Amino acid sequence: MSRTPPSVDDDRGPVIYRASTARAVALVSVGALSQAVVVPYLDFGLLAPALMVLCVVVAASGLKWSVALPVGFFGGILVDAFGAGLFGVGALSGVIAAAISCWAGAADNGGANRLRLAGVVASAVIAHDLASVAALGLSGESWPPLADFLLLGALPDAALNALLAYLAGVALSRLVLTREKPWT
């Protein structure tokens, strides 16, 4: 029995998986709204699921740079508008998450890419946490000790979100990717 590559259909010709921009925007908006509404009830001190970052990473991985960065910015602005905290940190975090995701090509359609998706989400969550702390420090609040913040806040937060991305990331990427036949 011969195995065919996942991009080739048996008798109908090649199939291309593309990211739908409308589906990506819908996923990011649902993630941003759930970040603003649901996540405050799921906080465990410094640990919290970063649903907006997860959705931006999954949505931006199949898009071009010129589309992915505004989608990340859109998700961050939604979190800023509906959530608490300094305005602009969510937008910066969304753009950083989209840039990291585009650079890494995080969520292709397949199970072998789960670890890559988890790593990209973990690095985007660390960037989000560092941007939040830097914004608080630059606004005049007190800076936490960096070693304590990294060991007790950012790294466990990144591990929690990487686990969440490992478990749910492929299912979310299937919502964004569409299956198309190329023109012949």
mmCIF file of C-alpha atoms in Angstrom:
data_model
loop_
_atom_site.group_PDB
_atom_site.id
_atom_site.type_symbol
_atom_site.label_atom_id
_atom_site.label_comp_id
_atom_site.label_asym_id
_atom_site.label_seq_id
_atom_site.Cartn_x
_atom_site.Cartn_y
_atom_site.Cartn_z
ATOM 1 C CA MET A 1 0.000 0.000 0.000
ATOM 2 C CA SER A 2 1.542 3.282 -1.063
ATOM 3 C CA ARG A 3 1.169 6.410 0.945
ATOM 4 C CA THR A 4 0.363 9.693 -0.727
ATOM 5 C CA PRO A 5 1.593 13.043 0.564
ATOM 6 C CA PRO A 6 -1.028 15.035 2.488
ATOM 7 C CA SER A 7 -1.155 17.705 -0.221
ATOM 8 C CA VAL A 8 -2.167 15.257 -2.969
ATOM 9 C CA ASP A 9 -5.644 13.806 -3.252
ATOM 10 C CA ASP A 10 -5.844 10.284 -4.707
ATOM 11 C CA ASP A 11 -7.777 10.754 -7.944
ATOM 12 C CA ARG A 12 -8.716 14.397 -8.034
ATOM 13 C CA GLY A 13 -5.291 15.994 -8.358
ATOM 14 C CA PRO A 14 -3.260 18.204 -6.032
ATOM 15 C CA VAL A 15 -4.827 20.111 -3.172
ATOM 16 C CA ILE A 16 -3.530 23.343 -1.670
ATOM 17 C CA TYR A 17 -4.140 24.403 1.936
ATOM 18 C CA ARG A 18 -4.524 28.166 2.264
ATOM 19 C CA ALA A 19 -5.433 30.383 5.142
ATOM 20 C CA SER A 20 -8.714 32.191 4.861
ATOM 21 C CA THR A 21 -8.408 35.819 5.952
ATOM 22 C CA ALA A 22 -12.032 36.009 7.057
ATOM 23 C CA ARG A 23 -11.672 32.870 9.168
ATOM 24 C CA ALA A 24 -8.418 34.187 10.642
ATOM 25 C CA VAL A 25 -10.055 37.481 11.642
ATOM 26 C CA ALA A 26 -13.019 35.616 13.153
ATOM 27 C CA LEU A 27 -10.693 33.349 15.161
ATOM 28 C CA VAL A 28 -8.647 36.306 16.417
ATOM 29 C CA SER A 29 -11.751 38.276 17.397
ATOM 30 C CA VAL A 30 -13.200 35.309 19.314
ATOM 31 C CA GLY A 31 -9.826 34.795 21.011
ATOM 32 C CA ALA A 32 -9.522 38.482 21.913
ATOM 33 C CA LEU A 33 -13.051 38.689 23.302
ATOM 34 C CA SER A 34 -12.563 35.530 25.332
ATOM 35 C CA GLN A 35 -9.236 36.959 26.562
ATOM 36 C CA ALA A 36 -11.056 40.046 27.820
ATOM 37 C CA VAL A 37 -14.128 38.295 29.248
ATOM 38 C CA VAL A 38 -13.210 34.747 30.308
ATOM 39 C CA VAL A 39 -9.511 34.890 31.218
ATOM 40 C CA PRO A 40 -9.904 37.236 34.231
ATOM 41 C CA TYR A 41 -11.827 34.402 35.897
ATOM 42 C CA LEU A 42 -9.069 31.889 35.074
ATOM 43 C CA ASP A 43 -6.136 33.812 36.597
ATOM 44 C CA PHE A 44 -3.851 31.968 38.990
ATOM 45 C CA GLY A 45 -1.677 34.833 40.187
ATOM 46 C CA LEU A 46 0.740 35.456 37.326
ATOM 47 C CA LEU A 47 -0.466 32.429 35.370
ATOM 48 C CA ALA A 48 -3.261 32.904 32.877
ATOM 49 C CA PRO A 49 -4.066 31.472 29.473
ATOM 50 C CA ALA A 50 -3.220 33.960 26.737
ATOM 51 C CA LEU A 51 -6.010 33.081 24.333
ATOM 52 C CA MET A 52 -5.479 36.133 22.141
ATOM 53 C CA VAL A 53 -1.813 35.269 21.637
ATOM 54 C CA LEU A 54 -2.680 31.643 20.836
ATOM 55 C CA CYS A 55 -5.332 32.651 18.302
ATOM 56 C CA VAL A 56 -3.063 35.264 16.688
ATOM 57 C CA VAL A 57 -0.220 32.755 16.338
ATOM 58 C CA VAL A 58 -2.507 30.156 14.745
ATOM 59 C CA ALA A 59 -4.276 32.658 12.484
ATOM 60 C CA ALA A 60 -1.142 34.458 11.324
ATOM 61 C CA SER A 61 0.866 31.362 10.487
ATOM 62 C CA GLY A 62 -0.829 30.814 7.145
ATOM 63 C CA LEU A 63 -1.178 34.446 6.149
ATOM 64 C CA LYS A 64 1.209 36.790 4.366
ATOM 65 C CA TRP A 65 3.101 39.350 6.440
ATOM 66 C CA SER A 66 1.041 42.223 5.041
ATOM 67 C CA VAL A 67 -2.166 40.580 6.266
ATOM 68 C CA ALA A 68 -0.911 38.848 9.422
ATOM 69 C CA LEU A 69 0.469 41.937 11.166
ATOM 70 C CA PRO A 70 -2.793 43.943 10.889
ATOM 71 C CA VAL A 71 -4.744 40.871 12.074
ATOM 72 C CA GLY A 72 -2.486 40.680 15.160
ATOM 73 C CA PHE A 73 -2.874 44.413 15.712
ATOM 74 C CA PHE A 74 -6.672 44.052 15.424
ATOM 75 C CA GLY A 75 -6.721 41.311 18.067
ATOM 76 C CA GLY A 76 -4.524 43.342 20.386
ATOM 77 C CA ILE A 77 -6.668 46.462 20.025
ATOM 78 C CA LEU A 78 -9.751 44.393 20.900
ATOM 79 C CA VAL A 79 -8.038 43.141 24.058
ATOM 80 C CA ASP A 80 -6.978 46.694 24.908
ATOM 81 C CA ALA A 81 -10.457 48.088 24.327
ATOM 82 C CA PHE A 82 -12.317 45.491 26.388
ATOM 83 C CA GLY A 83 -9.700 44.587 28.981
ATOM 84 C CA ALA A 84 -7.885 46.268 31.812
ATOM 85 C CA GLY A 85 -4.297 47.421 31.783
ATOM 86 C CA LEU A 86 -2.310 49.894 29.772
ATOM 87 C CA PHE A 87 -3.725 50.715 26.370
ATOM 88 C CA GLY A 88 -1.418 49.660 23.547
ATOM 89 C CA VAL A 89 0.285 46.711 25.225
ATOM 90 C CA GLY A 90 -2.175 44.260 23.688
ATOM 91 C CA ALA A 91 -1.723 45.766 20.229
ATOM 92 C CA LEU A 92 2.056 45.521 20.529
ATOM 93 C CA SER A 93 1.770 41.954 21.789
ATOM 94 C CA GLY A 94 -0.543 41.006 18.922
ATOM 95 C CA VAL A 95 1.862 42.399 16.334
ATOM 96 C CA ILE A 96 4.818 40.649 17.978
ATOM 97 C CA ALA A 97 2.899 37.341 18.115
ATOM 98 C CA ALA A 98 1.934 37.655 14.440
ATOM 99 C CA ALA A 99 5.522 38.468 13.454
ATOM 100 C CA ILE A 100 6.934 35.501 15.384
ATOM 101 C CA SER A 101 4.285 33.232 13.875
ATOM 102 C CA CYS A 102 4.940 34.376 10.306
ATOM 103 C CA TRP A 103 8.650 34.069 10.795
ATOM 104 C CA ALA A 104 8.386 30.514 12.128
ATOM 105 C CA GLY A 105 5.494 29.309 9.953
ATOM 106 C CA ALA A 106 3.968 27.878 13.097
ATOM 107 C CA ALA A 107 0.807 25.971 12.254
ATOM 108 C CA ASP A 108 0.885 23.902 9.138
ATOM 109 C CA ASN A 109 -1.714 21.208 8.757
ATOM 110 C CA GLY A 110 -0.172 18.213 10.483
ATOM 111 C CA GLY A 111 0.529 16.649 13.844
ATOM 112 C CA ALA A 112 4.323 16.899 13.600
ATOM 113 C CA ASN A 113 4.118 20.674 13.877
ATOM 114 C CA ARG A 114 2.521 20.667 17.322
ATOM 115 C CA LEU A 115 5.857 21.169 19.038
ATOM 116 C CA ARG A 116 6.767 24.036 16.726
ATOM 117 C CA LEU A 117 3.386 25.656 17.406
ATOM 118 C CA ALA A 118 3.883 25.218 21.157
ATOM 119 C CA GLY A 119 7.344 26.794 20.960
ATOM 120 C CA VAL A 120 6.092 29.755 18.963
ATOM 121 C CA VAL A 121 3.229 30.331 21.406
ATOM 122 C CA ALA A 122 5.638 30.094 24.354
ATOM 123 C CA SER A 123 7.981 32.676 22.845
ATOM 124 C CA ALA A 124 5.063 34.967 21.962
ATOM 125 C CA VAL A 125 3.723 34.715 25.530
ATOM 126 C CA ILE A 126 7.148 35.591 26.961
ATOM 127 C CA ALA A 127 7.284 38.601 24.615
ATOM 128 C CA HIS A 128 3.763 39.576 25.756
ATOM 129 C CA ASP A 129 4.750 39.327 29.424
ATOM 130 C CA LEU A 130 7.943 41.325 28.900
ATOM 131 C CA ALA A 131 6.057 44.009 26.974
ATOM 132 C CA SER A 132 3.508 44.252 29.801
ATOM 133 C CA VAL A 133 6.190 44.623 32.473
ATOM 134 C CA ALA A 134 8.174 47.113 30.397
ATOM 135 C CA ALA A 135 5.041 49.209 29.817
ATOM 136 C CA LEU A 136 4.251 49.215 33.528
ATOM 137 C CA GLY A 137 7.812 50.239 34.347
ATOM 138 C CA LEU A 138 7.895 52.984 31.736
ATOM 139 C CA SER A 139 4.577 54.368 32.960
ATOM 140 C CA GLY A 140 6.010 55.024 36.415
ATOM 141 C CA GLU A 141 4.991 51.866 38.252
ATOM 142 C CA SER A 142 7.598 49.852 40.092
ATOM 143 C CA TRP A 143 9.547 47.235 38.155
ATOM 144 C CA PRO A 144 9.500 43.730 39.604
ATOM 145 C CA PRO A 145 12.856 41.994 40.029
ATOM 146 C CA LEU A 146 13.603 40.519 36.613
ATOM 147 C CA ALA A 147 14.821 37.113 37.827
ATOM 148 C CA ASP A 148 11.744 36.630 40.017
ATOM 149 C CA PHE A 149 9.458 37.756 37.228
ATOM 150 C CA LEU A 150 11.029 35.378 34.708
ATOM 151 C CA LEU A 151 11.224 32.352 37.004
ATOM 152 C CA LEU A 152 7.898 32.768 38.790
ATOM 153 C CA GLY A 153 5.826 34.537 36.167
ATOM 154 C CA ALA A 154 6.878 34.443 32.532
ATOM 155 C CA LEU A 155 8.314 30.931 32.222
ATOM 156 C CA PRO A 156 5.423 29.110 33.968
ATOM 157 C CA ASP A 157 2.985 31.257 31.978
ATOM 158 C CA ALA A 158 4.759 30.287 28.755
ATOM 159 C CA ALA A 159 4.726 26.602 29.760
ATOM 160 C CA LEU A 160 0.978 26.710 30.483
ATOM 161 C CA ASN A 161 0.219 28.379 27.162
ATOM 162 C CA ALA A 162 2.551 26.038 25.266
ATOM 163 C CA LEU A 163 0.646 23.091 26.724
ATOM 164 C CA LEU A 164 -2.621 24.712 25.687
ATOM 165 C CA ALA A 165 -1.232 25.267 22.179
ATOM 166 C CA TYR A 166 0.002 21.683 21.999
ATOM 167 C CA LEU A 167 -3.439 20.353 22.930
ATOM 168 C CA ALA A 168 -5.692 22.712 20.955
ATOM 169 C CA GLY A 169 -3.505 24.346 18.318
ATOM 170 C CA VAL A 170 -3.958 21.861 15.480
ATOM 171 C CA ALA A 171 -7.736 21.935 15.884
ATOM 172 C CA LEU A 172 -7.672 25.731 15.736
ATOM 173 C CA SER A 173 -5.461 25.708 12.654
ATOM 174 C CA ARG A 174 -7.960 23.476 10.880
ATOM 175 C CA LEU A 175 -10.558 26.182 11.419
ATOM 176 C CA VAL A 176 -8.419 28.719 9.558
ATOM 177 C CA LEU A 177 -6.989 26.612 6.737
ATOM 178 C CA THR A 178 -9.184 25.925 3.710
ATOM 179 C CA ARG A 179 -8.684 23.181 1.182
ATOM 180 C CA GLU A 180 -8.600 24.306 -2.435
ATOM 181 C CA LYS A 181 -7.845 22.770 -5.794
ATOM 182 C CA PRO A 182 -5.400 24.747 -7.924
ATOM 183 C CA TRP A 183 -6.376 26.126 -11.308
ATOM 184 C CA THR A 184 -5.498 23.813 -14.172
#
